[in-house]
PDB file of C-alpha atoms in Angstrom:
ATOM      1  CA  MET A1144      25.376   4.878 -10.895  1.00 67.00           C
ATOM      2  CA  SER A1145      27.422   7.884 -10.584  1.00 68.00           C
ATOM      3  CA  SER A1146      25.483  11.070 -11.501  1.00 69.00           C
ATOM      4  CA  SER A1147      27.754  14.330 -12.031  1.00 62.00           C
ATOM      5  CA  SER A1148      24.709  16.401 -12.945  1.00 67.00           C
ATOM      6  CA  LEU A1149      21.080  17.206 -12.464  1.00 73.00           C
ATOM      7  CA  GLU A1150      20.665  16.242 -16.142  1.00 81.00           C
ATOM      8  CA  GLU A1151      21.893  12.755 -15.399  1.00 81.00           C
ATOM      9  CA  THR A1152      19.513  12.434 -12.579  1.00 85.00           C
ATOM     10  CA  GLU A1153      16.742  13.388 -14.916  1.00 89.00           C
ATOM     11  CA  GLN A1154      17.653  10.807 -17.315  1.00 91.00           C
ATOM     12  CA  LEU A1155      17.022   8.154 -14.382  1.00 93.00           C
ATOM     13  CA  ALA A1156      13.951   9.964 -13.390  1.00 95.00           C
ATOM     14  CA  ALA A1157      12.666   9.798 -16.887  1.00 96.00           C
ATOM     15  CA  TRP A1158      13.368   6.418 -17.541  1.00 95.00           C
ATOM     16  CA  LEU A1159      11.501   5.130 -14.324  1.00 97.00           C
ATOM     17  CA  ALA A1160       8.613   7.547 -15.086  1.00 98.00           C
ATOM     18  CA  ALA A1161       8.076   5.973 -18.537  1.00 97.00           C
ATOM     19  CA  ARG A1162       7.839   2.514 -16.877  1.00 97.00           C
ATOM     20  CA  ALA A1163       5.428   3.499 -14.078  1.00 97.00           C
ATOM     21  CA  GLU A1164       2.217   1.821 -13.670  1.00 97.00           C
ATOM     22  CA  PRO A1165      -0.560   1.913 -11.032  1.00 97.00           C
ATOM     23  CA  GLY A1166       0.771   0.684  -7.719  1.00 97.00           C
ATOM     24  CA  THR A1167       4.390   1.658  -8.363  1.00 98.00           C
ATOM     25  CA  VAL A1168       6.293   2.693  -5.250  1.00 98.00           C
ATOM     26  CA  ILE A1169       9.594   4.247  -5.005  1.00 98.00           C
ATOM     27  CA  GLY A1170      11.238   4.903  -1.691  1.00 97.00           C
ATOM     28  CA  LEU A1171      13.873   7.699  -1.739  1.00 97.00           C
ATOM     29  CA  ASP A1172      16.427   8.186   0.894  1.00 96.00           C
ATOM     30  CA  GLY A1173      19.709  10.304   1.414  1.00 93.00           C
ATOM     31  CA  ASP A1174      20.801  13.061   3.774  1.00 90.00           C
ATOM     32  CA  LEU A1175      19.288  16.390   3.542  1.00 88.00           C
ATOM     33  CA  GLY A1176      20.313  18.003   0.148  1.00 84.00           C
ATOM     34  CA  ALA A1177      20.907  14.652  -1.487  1.00 87.00           C
ATOM     35  CA  GLY A1178      18.537  15.266  -4.331  1.00 86.00           C
ATOM     36  CA  LYS A1179      15.240  13.408  -3.256  1.00 91.00           C
ATOM     37  CA  THR A1180      12.988  16.343  -4.109  1.00 91.00           C
ATOM     38  CA  ALA A1181      14.817  17.189  -7.278  1.00 90.00           C
ATOM     39  CA  PHE A1182      14.530  13.555  -8.408  1.00 93.00           C
ATOM     40  CA  SER A1183      10.719  13.778  -7.424  1.00 95.00           C
ATOM     41  CA  GLN A1184      10.334  16.835  -9.651  1.00 96.00           C
ATOM     42  CA  HIS A1185      12.142  15.347 -12.582  1.00 95.00           C
ATOM     43  CA  PHE A1186       9.940  12.201 -12.311  1.00 97.00           C
ATOM     44  CA  ALA A1187       6.784  14.286 -11.815  1.00 97.00           C
ATOM     45  CA  ARG A1188       7.439  16.396 -15.054  1.00 97.00           C
ATOM     46  CA  HIS A1189       8.194  13.012 -17.079  1.00 97.00           C
ATOM     47  CA  LEU A1190       4.901  11.582 -15.486  1.00 98.00           C
ATOM     48  CA  GLY A1191       3.143  14.604 -17.177  1.00 97.00           C
ATOM     49  CA  VAL A1192       2.620  16.557 -14.155  1.00 97.00           C
ATOM     50  CA  ASN A1193       2.236  20.036 -14.776  1.00 94.00           C
ATOM     51  CA  GLY A1194       2.991  22.840 -12.140  1.00 87.00           C
ATOM     52  CA  VAL A1195       5.280  23.289  -9.253  1.00 90.00           C
ATOM     53  CA  VAL A1196       6.193  20.034  -7.344  1.00 92.00           C
ATOM     54  CA  ASN A1197       7.820  20.847  -3.935  1.00 87.00           C
ATOM     55  CA  SER A1198       8.737  18.917  -0.796  1.00 84.00           C
ATOM     56  CA  PRO A1199       5.757  17.959   1.136  1.00 82.00           C
ATOM     57  CA  THR A1200       7.818  18.051   4.431  1.00 78.00           C
ATOM     58  CA  PHE A1201       4.980  19.801   6.190  1.00 80.00           C
ATOM     59  CA  THR A1202       1.825  18.537   4.462  1.00 86.00           C
ATOM     60  CA  ILE A1203       3.223  14.887   4.465  1.00 93.00           C
ATOM     61  CA  ILE A1204       1.426  13.951   1.157  1.00 94.00           C
ATOM     62  CA  LYS A1205       0.924  16.169  -1.961  1.00 95.00           C
ATOM     63  CA  GLU A1206      -1.270  14.677  -4.703  1.00 96.00           C
ATOM     64  CA  TYR A1207      -0.611  15.620  -8.448  1.00 96.00           C
ATOM     65  CA  GLU A1208      -2.279  14.746 -11.881  1.00 97.00           C
ATOM     66  CA  GLY A1209      -0.467  13.461 -14.516  1.00 96.00           C
ATOM     67  CA  ARG A1210      -0.364  10.460 -16.950  1.00 97.00           C
ATOM     68  CA  LEU A1211      -1.131   8.667 -13.611  1.00 98.00           C
ATOM     69  CA  PRO A1212      -1.957  10.193 -10.144  1.00 98.00           C
ATOM     70  CA  LEU A1213       1.241  10.984  -8.218  1.00 98.00           C
ATOM     71  CA  TYR A1214       1.498  10.861  -4.505  1.00 97.00           C
ATOM     72  CA  HIS A1215       4.707  12.417  -3.286  1.00 96.00           C
ATOM     73  CA  MET A1216       5.215  11.827   0.484  1.00 95.00           C
ATOM     74  CA  ASP A1217       7.704  12.911   2.998  1.00 94.00           C
ATOM     75  CA  VAL A1218       7.518  10.891   6.301  1.00 95.00           C
ATOM     76  CA  TYR A1219      10.699  12.444   7.762  1.00 93.00           C
ATOM     77  CA  ARG A1220       8.439  14.082  10.793  1.00 91.00           C
ATOM     78  CA  LEU A1221       6.404  11.087  11.333  1.00 91.00           C
ATOM     79  CA  SER A1222       6.596   8.344  13.783  1.00 91.00           C
ATOM     80  CA  ILE A1223       5.937   4.684  12.676  1.00 92.00           C
ATOM     81  CA  ASP A1224       2.534   4.855  14.496  1.00 93.00           C
ATOM     82  CA  GLU A1225       1.591   8.352  12.893  1.00 92.00           C
ATOM     83  CA  ALA A1226       2.533   7.021   9.469  1.00 91.00           C
ATOM     84  CA  ASP A1227       0.737   4.022   9.954  1.00 91.00           C
ATOM     85  CA  GLU A1228      -2.386   5.943  10.997  1.00 92.00           C
ATOM     86  CA  LEU A1229      -2.175   7.755   7.481  1.00 91.00           C
ATOM     87  CA  GLY A1230      -3.622   4.720   5.867  1.00 90.00           C
ATOM     88  CA  LEU A1231      -0.715   4.724   3.352  1.00 94.00           C
ATOM     89  CA  ASP A1232      -1.859   1.254   1.865  1.00 92.00           C
ATOM     90  CA  GLU A1233      -4.603   3.135   0.298  1.00 94.00           C
ATOM     91  CA  TYR A1234      -2.099   5.032  -1.721  1.00 96.00           C
ATOM     92  CA  PHE A1235       0.518   2.166  -2.294  1.00 96.00           C
ATOM     93  CA  PHE A1236      -2.144  -0.149  -3.606  1.00 95.00           C
ATOM     94  CA  GLY A1237      -4.055   2.718  -5.477  1.00 93.00           C
ATOM     95  CA  GLU A1238      -4.338   3.924  -8.987  1.00 96.00           C
ATOM     96  CA  GLY A1239      -1.282   6.148  -8.788  1.00 97.00           C
ATOM     97  CA  VAL A1240       2.470   6.287  -8.173  1.00 98.00           C
ATOM     98  CA  CYS A1241       4.047   6.765  -4.739  1.00 98.00           C
ATOM     99  CA  LEU A1242       7.411   8.606  -4.271  1.00 98.00           C
ATOM    100  CA  VAL A1243       8.213   8.262  -0.395  1.00 97.00           C
ATOM    101  CA  GLU A1244      11.003  10.417   0.800  1.00 95.00           C
ATOM    102  CA  TRP A1245      12.805   9.259   3.864  1.00 96.00           C
ATOM    103  CA  SER A1246      11.183   5.626   3.230  1.00 96.00           C
ATOM    104  CA  SER A1247      13.701   3.849   5.414  1.00 96.00           C
ATOM    105  CA  LEU A1248      11.766   5.405   8.392  1.00 95.00           C
ATOM    106  CA  ILE A1249       8.647   3.335   7.465  1.00 96.00           C
ATOM    107  CA  THR A1250      10.155   0.225   5.864  1.00 95.00           C
ATOM    108  CA  GLU A1251       7.706  -2.065   7.786  1.00 95.00           C
ATOM    109  CA  LEU A1252       4.797  -0.222   6.207  1.00 96.00           C
ATOM    110  CA  LEU A1253       6.108  -0.354   2.557  1.00 97.00           C
ATOM    111  CA  PRO A1254       4.420  -2.920   0.453  1.00 97.00           C
ATOM    112  CA  GLU A1255       6.253  -6.143  -0.321  1.00 96.00           C
ATOM    113  CA  ARG A1256       7.284  -4.779  -3.713  1.00 97.00           C
ATOM    114  CA  TYR A1257       8.945  -1.432  -4.275  1.00 97.00           C
ATOM    115  CA  LEU A1258      12.062   0.293  -5.708  1.00 97.00           C
ATOM    116  CA  HIS A1259      14.314   1.904  -3.073  1.00 97.00           C
ATOM    117  CA  ILE A1260      16.666   4.605  -4.422  1.00 95.00           C
ATOM    118  CA  GLN A1261      19.538   5.722  -2.165  1.00 95.00           C
ATOM    119  CA  LEU A1262      21.160   9.062  -3.094  1.00 93.00           C
ATOM    120  CA  GLU A1263      24.691   9.993  -1.618  1.00 92.00           C
ATOM    121  CA  THR A1264      26.198  13.262  -2.052  1.00 88.00           C
ATOM    122  CA  THR A1265      29.768  13.155  -2.947  1.00 87.00           C
ATOM    123  CA  GLY A1266      30.273  16.606  -4.392  1.00 81.00           C
ATOM    124  CA  GLU A1267      28.409  19.863  -5.163  1.00 80.00           C
ATOM    125  CA  THR A1268      26.647  18.193  -8.178  1.00 77.00           C
ATOM    126  CA  HIS A1269      27.897  14.818  -7.915  1.00 81.00           C
ATOM    127  CA  ARG A1270      25.689  12.008  -6.554  1.00 86.00           C
ATOM    128  CA  ILE A1271      26.050   8.092  -6.045  1.00 88.00           C
ATOM    129  CA  ILE A1272      22.770   6.704  -6.712  1.00 90.00           C
ATOM    130  CA  THR A1273      22.151   3.029  -5.749  1.00 90.00           C
ATOM    131  CA  LEU A1274      18.846   1.027  -6.673  1.00 92.00           C
ATOM    132  CA  SER A1275      17.597  -1.820  -4.427  1.00 93.00           C
ATOM    133  CA  SER A1276      14.580  -3.834  -5.913  1.00 94.00           C
ATOM    134  CA  GLN A1277      12.223  -5.512  -3.789  1.00 93.00           C
ATOM    135  CA  GLY A1278      10.250  -7.883  -6.123  1.00 93.00           C
ATOM    136  CA  GLU A1279       9.069  -7.644  -9.576  1.00 94.00           C
ATOM    137  CA  PRO A1280       8.826  -5.573 -11.709  1.00 95.00           C
ATOM    138  CA  TYR A1281      11.644  -3.517  -9.995  1.00 94.00           C
ATOM    139  CA  GLY A1282      14.350  -6.218 -10.308  1.00 93.00           C
ATOM    140  CA  GLU A1283      13.666  -6.182 -14.023  1.00 94.00           C
ATOM    141  CA  TRP A1284      14.013  -2.391 -13.956  1.00 94.00           C
ATOM    142  CA  CYS A1285      17.501  -2.713 -12.285  1.00 91.00           C
ATOM    143  CA  ARG A1286      18.495  -5.368 -14.695  1.00 90.00           C
ATOM    144  CA  ASP A1287      17.402  -3.348 -17.698  1.00 91.00           C
ATOM    145  CA  LEU A1288      19.254  -0.267 -16.382  1.00 88.00           C
ATOM    146  CA  ASN A1289      22.417  -2.195 -15.849  1.00 84.00           C
ATOM    147  CA  GLU A1290      22.219  -3.117 -19.652  1.00 84.00           C
ATOM    148  CA  LYS A1291      21.436   0.262 -20.796  1.00 78.00           C
ATOM    149  CA  TRP A1292      23.921   2.110 -18.875  1.00 72.00           C
ATOM    150  CA  GLY A1293      25.945  -0.679 -17.058  1.00 66.00           C
ATOM    151  CA  SER A1294      26.725   1.350 -14.159  1.00 53.00           C
ATOM    152  CA  TRP A1295      23.841   1.090 -11.863  1.00 48.00           C
ATOM    153  CA  ASN A1296      24.489  -0.332  -8.291  1.00 45.00           C
ATOM    154  CA  GLU A1297      21.720  -3.107  -8.066  1.00 43.00           C
ATOM    155  CA  GLN A1298      20.979  -4.658  -4.783  1.00 42.00           C
ATOM    156  CA  GLN A1299      18.340  -7.164  -4.125  1.00 37.00           C
TER     157      GLN A1299
END
């Protein structure tokens, strides 16, 4: 998908938040400033989280209450061993939704099924957003997005 504004990125976040259920895991990757935290903020708002949602860079995991618990993670500063010691499985297979910034750094710790979102900056407000589904229901989500907007870059 090509997004030329925060509003278009918010549409994606809202669409995904509406489908989130316990155990939903979404990995977010992209360079610094690509919009991972902005996407997370939109997703959180549409999941019913009130208050400020900001990057968990130094706290690693921030928990929020909404329609479902939201676990917002930033694993950029962690080694794979440190991430493994955090017991992420309890979050991934729990009653909430996990948004994992810099998820490609811990791919081997992610569950078998998750949605990966790659954000690429191509201008001040322009992004290329690529979704990769790992199992269901994420494959179905990508197919539905392609039918709805017809411009998503799905990779399975």
